[in-house]
């Protein structure tokens, strides 16, 4: 979702939530989704100048007992939350990319048959954008 002209990310999120509430949407709580990027460790690439692969590890408050891993151009893995512990043990194969954790936090709304989630996307301490999900 683009940020409104002349407004900050937070002001735009507040504007969207006010519009939803004016339409009659009811707050249903909050949500959080985070994603950390891992890259193939240099020791596993060999000497042929191969490009490293990326893997994204995600957590979603809607699925508190699960962890999701998405391989670049490959499969998606659903595991329990202890997958993060496994990633620490696999540091010889996958290394966390520096300053790569991105997070979306916001409010869930119910509007008729729709679930609408409006959140602020942050990377580190700074707001980077706005996410809007409609189911």
C-alpha positions as a Python dict, from the first residue, in 0.01 Angstrom:
ca = {
    (1, 'X'): (0, 0, 0),
    (2, 'X'): (153, 335, -92),
    (3, 'X'): (203, 597, 178),
    (4, 'X'): (-38, 892, 140),
    (5, 'X'): (124, 1201, -7),
    (6, 'X'): (250, 1434, 264),
    (7, 'X'): (183, 1175, 537),
    (8, 'X'): (407, 942, 737),
    (9, 'X'): (365, 566, 743),
    (10, 'X'): (196, 581, 1084),
    (11, 'X'): (-40, 862, 977),
    (12, 'X'): (-142, 662, 668),
    (13, 'X'): (-208, 350, 880),
    (14, 'X'): (-424, 556, 1118),
    (15, 'X'): (-613, 701, 820),
    (16, 'X'): (-682, 350, 683),
    (17, 'X'): (-798, 216, 1019),
    (18, 'X'): (-1031, 512, 1071),
    (19, 'X'): (-1184, 451, 728),
    (20, 'X'): (-1236, 83, 811),
    (21, 'X'): (-1399, 171, 1143),
    (22, 'X'): (-1624, 428, 972),
    (23, 'X'): (-1740, 152, 734),
    (24, 'X'): (-1837, -56, 1036),
    (25, 'X'): (-1541, -292, 1059),
    (26, 'X'): (-1486, -439, 1406),
    (27, 'X'): (-1144, -483, 1564),
    (28, 'X'): (-1057, -850, 1609),
    (29, 'X'): (-716, -815, 1777),
    (30, 'X'): (-362, -775, 1654),
    (31, 'X'): (-122, -972, 1435),
    (32, 'X'): (252, -999, 1377),
    (33, 'X'): (449, -1158, 1093),
    (34, 'X'): (829, -1160, 1088),
    (35, 'X'): (1075, -1280, 828),
    (36, 'X'): (1448, -1338, 852),
    (37, 'X'): (1666, -1398, 547),
    (38, 'X'): (1941, -1660, 539),
    (39, 'X'): (2196, -1713, 265),
    (40, 'X'): (2406, -2015, 174),
    (41, 'X'): (2732, -2016, 372),
    (42, 'X'): (3046, -1946, 167),
    (43, 'X'): (3197, -2281, 272),
    (44, 'X'): (2920, -2470, 91),
    (45, 'X'): (2950, -2288, -242),
    (46, 'X'): (3275, -2448, -359),
    (47, 'X'): (3527, -2279, -584),
    (48, 'X'): (3318, -2264, -901),
    (49, 'X'): (3180, -1917, -828),
    (50, 'X'): (2829, -2044, -767),
    (51, 'X'): (2569, -1792, -659),
    (52, 'X'): (2436, -1839, -306),
    (53, 'X'): (2075, -1938, -246),
    (54, 'X'): (1841, -1752, -14),
    (55, 'X'): (1600, -1894, 240),
    (56, 'X'): (1333, -1693, 421),
    (57, 'X'): (1220, -1808, 766),
    (58, 'X'): (883, -1665, 877),
    (59, 'X'): (665, -1666, 1187),
    (60, 'X'): (299, -1565, 1192),
    (61, 'X'): (97, -1494, 1507),
    (62, 'X'): (-202, -1656, 1333),
    (63, 'X'): (-6, -1985, 1346),
    (64, 'X'): (180, -1962, 1679),
    (65, 'X'): (307, -2323, 1680),
    (66, 'X'): (446, -2314, 1325),
    (67, 'X'): (745, -2175, 1144),
    (68, 'X'): (760, -2138, 766),
    (69, 'X'): (1072, -2159, 548),
    (70, 'X'): (1066, -2063, 183),
    (71, 'X'): (1364, -2155, -32),
    (72, 'X'): (1453, -1931, -324),
    (73, 'X'): (1304, -2091, -639),
    (74, 'X'): (1218, -2396, -439),
    (75, 'X'): (989, -2561, -188),
    (76, 'X'): (814, -2423, 116),
    (77, 'X'): (862, -2598, 449),
    (78, 'X'): (623, -2587, 744),
    (79, 'X'): (782, -2687, 1075),
    (80, 'X'): (725, -2633, 1445),
    (81, 'X'): (866, -2328, 1621),
    (82, 'X'): (1187, -2513, 1715),
    (83, 'X'): (1303, -2473, 1354),
    (84, 'X'): (1491, -2160, 1466),
    (85, 'X'): (1707, -2378, 1695),
    (86, 'X'): (1787, -2600, 1396),
    (87, 'X'): (1893, -2296, 1193),
    (88, 'X'): (2151, -2210, 1462),
    (89, 'X'): (2292, -2563, 1431),
    (90, 'X'): (2303, -2528, 1051),
    (91, 'X'): (2517, -2212, 1058),
    (92, 'X'): (2782, -2396, 857),
    (93, 'X'): (2530, -2420, 572),
    (94, 'X'): (2302, -2117, 616),
    (95, 'X'): (2398, -1784, 769),
    (96, 'X'): (2164, -1508, 874),
    (97, 'X'): (2191, -1209, 643),
    (98, 'X'): (2289, -899, 838),
    (99, 'X'): (2008, -653, 917),
    (100, 'X'): (1762, -866, 723),
    (101, 'X'): (1478, -912, 972),
    (102, 'X'): (1158, -753, 857),
    (103, 'X'): (836, -742, 1058),
    (104, 'X'): (474, -645, 1006),
    (105, 'X'): (254, -558, 1306),
    (106, 'X'): (-96, -427, 1304),
    (107, 'X'): (-466, -469, 1373),
    (108, 'X'): (-713, -726, 1241),
    (109, 'X'): (-1062, -614, 1144),
    (110, 'X'): (-1376, -809, 1056),
    (111, 'X'): (-1587, -643, 788),
    (112, 'X'): (-1886, -850, 674),
    (113, 'X'): (-1732, -1173, 539),
    (114, 'X'): (-1385, -1022, 510),
    (115, 'X'): (-1089, -1029, 744),
    (116, 'X'): (-877, -718, 685),
    (117, 'X'): (-530, -677, 836),
    (118, 'X'): (-357, -340, 825),
    (119, 'X'): (2, -329, 947),
    (120, 'X'): (321, -130, 958),
    (121, 'X'): (622, -292, 794),
    (122, 'X'): (945, -228, 983),
    (123, 'X'): (1307, -317, 925),
    (124, 'X'): (1505, -259, 1240),
    (125, 'X'): (1380, 54, 1413),
    (126, 'X'): (1244, 228, 1102),
    (127, 'X'): (905, 198, 932),
    (128, 'X'): (943, 92, 568),
    (129, 'X'): (587, 61, 445),
    (130, 'X'): (228, -52, 494),
    (131, 'X'): (76, -395, 442),
    (132, 'X'): (-292, -459, 379),
    (133, 'X'): (-424, -815, 363),
    (134, 'X'): (-783, -901, 279),
    (135, 'X'): (-917, -1257, 312),
}
